[in-house]
PDB file of C-alpha atoms in Angstrom:
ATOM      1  CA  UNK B   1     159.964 108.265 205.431  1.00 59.00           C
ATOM      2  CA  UNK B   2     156.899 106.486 206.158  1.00 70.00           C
ATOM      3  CA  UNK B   3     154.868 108.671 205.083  1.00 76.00           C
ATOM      4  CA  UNK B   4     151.874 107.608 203.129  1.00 75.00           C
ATOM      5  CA  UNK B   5     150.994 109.106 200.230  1.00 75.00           C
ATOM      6  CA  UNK B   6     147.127 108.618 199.659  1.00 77.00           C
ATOM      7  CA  UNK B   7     145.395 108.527 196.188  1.00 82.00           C
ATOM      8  CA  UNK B   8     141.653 109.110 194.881  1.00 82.00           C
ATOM      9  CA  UNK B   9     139.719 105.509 194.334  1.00 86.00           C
ATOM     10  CA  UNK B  10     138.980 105.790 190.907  1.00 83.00           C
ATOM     11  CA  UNK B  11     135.679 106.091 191.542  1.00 86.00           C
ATOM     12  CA  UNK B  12     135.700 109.418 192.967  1.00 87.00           C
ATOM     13  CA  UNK B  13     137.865 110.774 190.434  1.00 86.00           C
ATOM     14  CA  UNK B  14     136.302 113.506 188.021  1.00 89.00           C
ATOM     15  CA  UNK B  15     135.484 112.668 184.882  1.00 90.00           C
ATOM     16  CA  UNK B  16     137.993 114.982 182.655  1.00 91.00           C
ATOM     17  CA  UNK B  17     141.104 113.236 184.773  1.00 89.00           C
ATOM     18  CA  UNK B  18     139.381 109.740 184.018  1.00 88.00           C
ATOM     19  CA  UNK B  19     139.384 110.545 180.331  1.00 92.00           C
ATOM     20  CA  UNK B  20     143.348 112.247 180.463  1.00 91.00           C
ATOM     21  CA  UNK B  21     144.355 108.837 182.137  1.00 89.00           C
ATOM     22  CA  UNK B  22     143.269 107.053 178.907  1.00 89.00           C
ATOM     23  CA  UNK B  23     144.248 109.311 176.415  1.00 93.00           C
ATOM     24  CA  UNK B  24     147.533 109.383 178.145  1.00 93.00           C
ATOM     25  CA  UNK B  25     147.872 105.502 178.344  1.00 92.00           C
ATOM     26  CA  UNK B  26     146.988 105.244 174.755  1.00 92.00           C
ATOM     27  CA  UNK B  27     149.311 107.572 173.343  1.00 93.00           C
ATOM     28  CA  UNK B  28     151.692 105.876 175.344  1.00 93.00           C
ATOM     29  CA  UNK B  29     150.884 102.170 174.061  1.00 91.00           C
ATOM     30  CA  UNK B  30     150.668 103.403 170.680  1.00 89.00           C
ATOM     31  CA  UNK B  31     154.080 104.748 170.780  1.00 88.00           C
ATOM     32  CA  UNK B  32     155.360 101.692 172.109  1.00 87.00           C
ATOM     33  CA  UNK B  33     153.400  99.719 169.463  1.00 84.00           C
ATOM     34  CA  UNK B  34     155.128 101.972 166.925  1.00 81.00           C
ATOM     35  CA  UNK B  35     158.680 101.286 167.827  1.00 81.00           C
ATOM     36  CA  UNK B  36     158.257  97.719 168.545  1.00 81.00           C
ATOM     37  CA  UNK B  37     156.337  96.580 165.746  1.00 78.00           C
ATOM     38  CA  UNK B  38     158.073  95.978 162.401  1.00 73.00           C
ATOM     39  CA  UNK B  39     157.068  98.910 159.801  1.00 69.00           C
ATOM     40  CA  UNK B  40     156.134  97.507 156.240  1.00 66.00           C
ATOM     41  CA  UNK B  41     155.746 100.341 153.669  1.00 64.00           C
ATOM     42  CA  UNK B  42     153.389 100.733 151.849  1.00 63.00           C
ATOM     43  CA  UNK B  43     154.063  99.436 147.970  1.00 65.00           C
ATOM     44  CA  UNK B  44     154.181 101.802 145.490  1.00 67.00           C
ATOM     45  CA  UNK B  45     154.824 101.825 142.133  1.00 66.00           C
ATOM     46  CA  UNK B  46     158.509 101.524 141.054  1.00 62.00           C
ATOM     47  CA  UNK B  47     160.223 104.666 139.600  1.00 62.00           C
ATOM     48  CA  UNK B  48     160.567 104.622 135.543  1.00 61.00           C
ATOM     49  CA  UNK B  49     164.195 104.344 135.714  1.00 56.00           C
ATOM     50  CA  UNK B  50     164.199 101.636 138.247  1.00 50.00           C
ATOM     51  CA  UNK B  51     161.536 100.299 136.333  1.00 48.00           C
ATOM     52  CA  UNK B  52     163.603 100.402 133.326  1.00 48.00           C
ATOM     53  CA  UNK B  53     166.693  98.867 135.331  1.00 47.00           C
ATOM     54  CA  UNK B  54     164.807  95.665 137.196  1.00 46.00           C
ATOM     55  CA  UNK B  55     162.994  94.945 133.497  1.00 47.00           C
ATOM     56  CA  UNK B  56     165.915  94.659 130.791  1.00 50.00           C
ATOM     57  CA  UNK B  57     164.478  94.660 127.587  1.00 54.00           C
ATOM     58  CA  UNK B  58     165.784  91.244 125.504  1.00 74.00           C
ATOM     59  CA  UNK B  59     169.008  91.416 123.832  1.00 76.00           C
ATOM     60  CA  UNK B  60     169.114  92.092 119.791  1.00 81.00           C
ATOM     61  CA  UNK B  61     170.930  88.662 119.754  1.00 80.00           C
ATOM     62  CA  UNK B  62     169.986  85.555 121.915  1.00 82.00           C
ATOM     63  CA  UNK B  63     172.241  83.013 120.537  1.00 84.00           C
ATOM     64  CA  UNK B  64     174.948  81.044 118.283  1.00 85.00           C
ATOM     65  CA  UNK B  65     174.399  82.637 113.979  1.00 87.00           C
ATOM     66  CA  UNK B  66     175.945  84.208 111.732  1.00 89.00           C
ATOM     67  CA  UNK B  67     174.346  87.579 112.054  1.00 90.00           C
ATOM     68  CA  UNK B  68     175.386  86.828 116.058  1.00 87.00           C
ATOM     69  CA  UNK B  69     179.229  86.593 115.061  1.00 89.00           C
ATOM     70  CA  UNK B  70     179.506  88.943 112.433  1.00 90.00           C
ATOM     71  CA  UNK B  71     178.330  91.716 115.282  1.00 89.00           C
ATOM     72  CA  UNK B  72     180.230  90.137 118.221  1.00 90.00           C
ATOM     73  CA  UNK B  73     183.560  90.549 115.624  1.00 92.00           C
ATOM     74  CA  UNK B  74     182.566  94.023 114.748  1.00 93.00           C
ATOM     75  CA  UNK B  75     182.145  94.808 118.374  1.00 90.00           C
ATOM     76  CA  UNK B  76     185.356  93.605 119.857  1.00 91.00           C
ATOM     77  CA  UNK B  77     187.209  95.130 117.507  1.00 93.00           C
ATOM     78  CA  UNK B  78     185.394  98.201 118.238  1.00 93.00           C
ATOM     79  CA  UNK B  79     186.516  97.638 121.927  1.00 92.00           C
ATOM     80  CA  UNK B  80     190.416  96.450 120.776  1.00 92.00           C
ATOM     81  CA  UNK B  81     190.466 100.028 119.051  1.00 92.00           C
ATOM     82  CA  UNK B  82     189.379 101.965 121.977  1.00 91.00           C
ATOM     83  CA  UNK B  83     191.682 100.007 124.486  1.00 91.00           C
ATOM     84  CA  UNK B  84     194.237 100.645 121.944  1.00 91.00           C
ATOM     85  CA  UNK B  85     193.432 104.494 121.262  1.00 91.00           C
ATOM     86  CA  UNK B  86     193.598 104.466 124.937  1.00 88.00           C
ATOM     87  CA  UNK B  87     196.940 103.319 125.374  1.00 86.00           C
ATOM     88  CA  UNK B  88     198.157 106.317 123.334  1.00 88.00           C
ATOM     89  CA  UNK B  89     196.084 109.175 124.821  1.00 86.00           C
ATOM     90  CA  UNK B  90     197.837 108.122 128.109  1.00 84.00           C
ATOM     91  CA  UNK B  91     201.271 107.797 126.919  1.00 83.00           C
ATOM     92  CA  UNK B  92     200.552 110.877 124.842  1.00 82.00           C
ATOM     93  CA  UNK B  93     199.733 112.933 128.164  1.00 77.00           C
ATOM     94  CA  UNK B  94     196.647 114.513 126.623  1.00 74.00           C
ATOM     95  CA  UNK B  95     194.545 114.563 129.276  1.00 72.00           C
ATOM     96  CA  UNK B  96     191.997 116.565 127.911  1.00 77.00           C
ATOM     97  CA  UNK B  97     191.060 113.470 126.083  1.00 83.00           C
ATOM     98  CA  UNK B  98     190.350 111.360 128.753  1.00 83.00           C
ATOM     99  CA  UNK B  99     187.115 112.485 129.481  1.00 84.00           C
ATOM    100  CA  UNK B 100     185.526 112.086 125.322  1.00 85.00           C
ATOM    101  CA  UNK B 101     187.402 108.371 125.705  1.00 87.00           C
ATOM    102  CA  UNK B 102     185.618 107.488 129.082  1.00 87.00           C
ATOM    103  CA  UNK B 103     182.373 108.561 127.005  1.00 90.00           C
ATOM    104  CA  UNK B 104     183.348 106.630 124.757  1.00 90.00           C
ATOM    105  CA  UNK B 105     183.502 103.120 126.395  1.00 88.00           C
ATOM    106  CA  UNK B 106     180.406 103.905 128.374  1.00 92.00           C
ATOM    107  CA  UNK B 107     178.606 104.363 124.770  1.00 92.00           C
ATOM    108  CA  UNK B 108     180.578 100.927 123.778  1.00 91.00           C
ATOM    109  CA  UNK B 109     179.052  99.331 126.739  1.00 90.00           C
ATOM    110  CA  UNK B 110     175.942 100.677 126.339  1.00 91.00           C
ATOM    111  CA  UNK B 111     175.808  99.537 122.966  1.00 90.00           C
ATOM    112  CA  UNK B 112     176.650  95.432 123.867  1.00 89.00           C
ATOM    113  CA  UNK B 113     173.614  95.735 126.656  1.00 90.00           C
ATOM    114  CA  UNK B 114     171.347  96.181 123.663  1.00 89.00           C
ATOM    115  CA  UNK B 115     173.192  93.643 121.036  1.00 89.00           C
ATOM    116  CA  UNK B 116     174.075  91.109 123.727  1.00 87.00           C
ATOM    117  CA  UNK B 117     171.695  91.234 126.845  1.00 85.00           C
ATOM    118  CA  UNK B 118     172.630  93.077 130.102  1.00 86.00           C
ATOM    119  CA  UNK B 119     173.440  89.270 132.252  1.00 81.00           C
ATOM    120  CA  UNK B 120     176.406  87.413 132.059  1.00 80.00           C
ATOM    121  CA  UNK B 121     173.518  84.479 131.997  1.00 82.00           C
ATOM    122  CA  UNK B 122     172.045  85.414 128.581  1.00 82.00           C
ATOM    123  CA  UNK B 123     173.055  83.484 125.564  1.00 82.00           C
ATOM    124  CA  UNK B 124     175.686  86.000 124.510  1.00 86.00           C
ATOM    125  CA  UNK B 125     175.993  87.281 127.604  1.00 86.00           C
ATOM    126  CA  UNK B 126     180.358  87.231 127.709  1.00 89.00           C
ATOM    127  CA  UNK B 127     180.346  89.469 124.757  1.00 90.00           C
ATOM    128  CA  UNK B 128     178.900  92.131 127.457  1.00 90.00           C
ATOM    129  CA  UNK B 129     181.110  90.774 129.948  1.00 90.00           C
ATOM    130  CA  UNK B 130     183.536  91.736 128.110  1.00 91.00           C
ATOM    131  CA  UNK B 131     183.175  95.633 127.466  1.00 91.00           C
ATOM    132  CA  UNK B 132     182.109  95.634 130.725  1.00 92.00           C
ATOM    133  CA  UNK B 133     186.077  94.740 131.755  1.00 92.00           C
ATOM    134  CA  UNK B 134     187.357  96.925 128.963  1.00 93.00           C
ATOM    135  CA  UNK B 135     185.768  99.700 130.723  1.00 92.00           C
ATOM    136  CA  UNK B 136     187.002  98.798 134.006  1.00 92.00           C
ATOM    137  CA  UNK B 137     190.678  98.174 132.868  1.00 91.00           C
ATOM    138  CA  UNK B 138     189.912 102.088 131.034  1.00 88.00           C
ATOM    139  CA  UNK B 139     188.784 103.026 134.570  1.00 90.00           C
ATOM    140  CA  UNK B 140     191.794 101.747 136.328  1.00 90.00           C
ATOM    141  CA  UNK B 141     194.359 103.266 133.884  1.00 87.00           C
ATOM    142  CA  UNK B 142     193.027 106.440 134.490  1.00 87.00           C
ATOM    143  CA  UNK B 143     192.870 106.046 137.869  1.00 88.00           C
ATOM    144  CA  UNK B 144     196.618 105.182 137.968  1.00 87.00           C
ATOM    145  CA  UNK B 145     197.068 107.837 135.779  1.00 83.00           C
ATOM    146  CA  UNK B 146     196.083 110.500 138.469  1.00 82.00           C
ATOM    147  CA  UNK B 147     197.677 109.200 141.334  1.00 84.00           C
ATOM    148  CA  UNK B 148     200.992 109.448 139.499  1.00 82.00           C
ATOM    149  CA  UNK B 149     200.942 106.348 137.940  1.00 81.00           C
ATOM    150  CA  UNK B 150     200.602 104.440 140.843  1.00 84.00           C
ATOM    151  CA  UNK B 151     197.577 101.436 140.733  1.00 84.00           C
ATOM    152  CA  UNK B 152     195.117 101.849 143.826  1.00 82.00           C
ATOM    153  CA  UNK B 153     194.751  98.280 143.991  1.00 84.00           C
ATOM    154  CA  UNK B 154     198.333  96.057 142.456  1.00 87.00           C
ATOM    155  CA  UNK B 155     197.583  94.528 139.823  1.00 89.00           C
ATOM    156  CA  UNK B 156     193.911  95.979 138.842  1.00 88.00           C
ATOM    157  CA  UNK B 157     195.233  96.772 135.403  1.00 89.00           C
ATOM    158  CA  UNK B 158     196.383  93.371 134.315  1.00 92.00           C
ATOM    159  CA  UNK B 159     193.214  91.808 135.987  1.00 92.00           C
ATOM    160  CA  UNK B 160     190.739  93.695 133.557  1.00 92.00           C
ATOM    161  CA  UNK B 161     192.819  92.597 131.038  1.00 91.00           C
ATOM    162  CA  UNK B 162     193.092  89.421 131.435  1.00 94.00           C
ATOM    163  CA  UNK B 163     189.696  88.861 132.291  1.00 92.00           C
ATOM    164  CA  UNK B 164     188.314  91.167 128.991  1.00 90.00           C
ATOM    165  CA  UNK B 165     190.237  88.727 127.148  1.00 93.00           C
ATOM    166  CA  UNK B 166     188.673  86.021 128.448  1.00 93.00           C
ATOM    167  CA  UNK B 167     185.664  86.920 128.009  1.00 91.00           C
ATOM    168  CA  UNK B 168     186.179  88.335 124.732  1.00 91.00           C
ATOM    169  CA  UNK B 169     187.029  84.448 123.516  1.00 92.00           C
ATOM    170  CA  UNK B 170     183.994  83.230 125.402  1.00 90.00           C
ATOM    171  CA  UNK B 171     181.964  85.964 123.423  1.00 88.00           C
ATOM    172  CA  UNK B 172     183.615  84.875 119.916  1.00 90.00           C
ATOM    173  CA  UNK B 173     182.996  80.901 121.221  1.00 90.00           C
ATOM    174  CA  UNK B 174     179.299  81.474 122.354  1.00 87.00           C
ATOM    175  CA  UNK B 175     178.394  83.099 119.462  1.00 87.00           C
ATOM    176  CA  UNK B 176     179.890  81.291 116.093  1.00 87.00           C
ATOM    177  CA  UNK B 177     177.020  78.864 114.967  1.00 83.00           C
TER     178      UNK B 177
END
């Protein structure tokens, strides 16, 4: 146990084990730098389609006219139809329909991001808003639909609603002249 265990002065060591010793430490500090060190990434340029997503393009309308409330009319009512085609496709059972009505409100909702802006915050903003809880009281329906009419979450159903027709008289409010 006492046994001494002798090494080579440095000095006296050849020169390939010198130059392993440092190659050795480095690799080792480097690796240690690597995994210590916060890692930024690079930039790069953003995809298209997140380009596309981060820079809305400006709503058709972007405030209180005429032209403004003649459209947000014509577009509620577009919604009030589908919510109320809706209604009878699920009472009616056809299920086969469900799918072409889901396309449906995601075209109607499409359709207010380019009339209305894609922000709550825009100008006209609510009328958005408000196909965007249309769609999500759709969404829910179906939902309960196919888990034997049983609601995920109590109450979802009646919350869309009640907030699409809120927003839906904000929309009207915000944009009558």
């Amino acid at each position: 146990m006492t046994e001494k265990k002798y090494t080579t002065p440095w000095k006296d060591r050849p020169r390939a084990e010198k130059i392993a010793l440092f190659v050795g430490w480095f690799i080792i500090a480097s690796l240690m730098a690597y995994a210590f060190l916060p890692n930024k990434p690079e930039p790069s340029a953003p995809l298209p389609s997140v380009a596309s997503e981060t820079q809305s393009p400006t709503a058709r309308y972007n405030g209180p006219s005429a032209q403004a409330l003649s459209s947000a009319t014509q577009y509620l009512l577009q919604l009030d139809s589908a919510m109320a085609e809706g209604t009878q496709v699920l009472k009616a059972g056809q299920l086969r329909e469900l799918n072409a009505h889901s396309k449906l409100f995601k075209s109607l909702l499409e359709s207010g991001y380019t009339q209305f802006g894609r922000s709550v915050f825009q100008p006209l903003g609510k009328c958005t808003s408000a196909a965007i809880f249309a769609n999500s009281w759709w969404q829910a329906q179906v939902t309960a639909i196919r888990q034997g009419g049983i609601e995920p979450i109590p109450g979802a159903i009646q919350s869309h609603l009640d907030e699409y027709k809120f927003n839906r008289a904000d929309c009207l409010q915000s944009a009558n002249p």
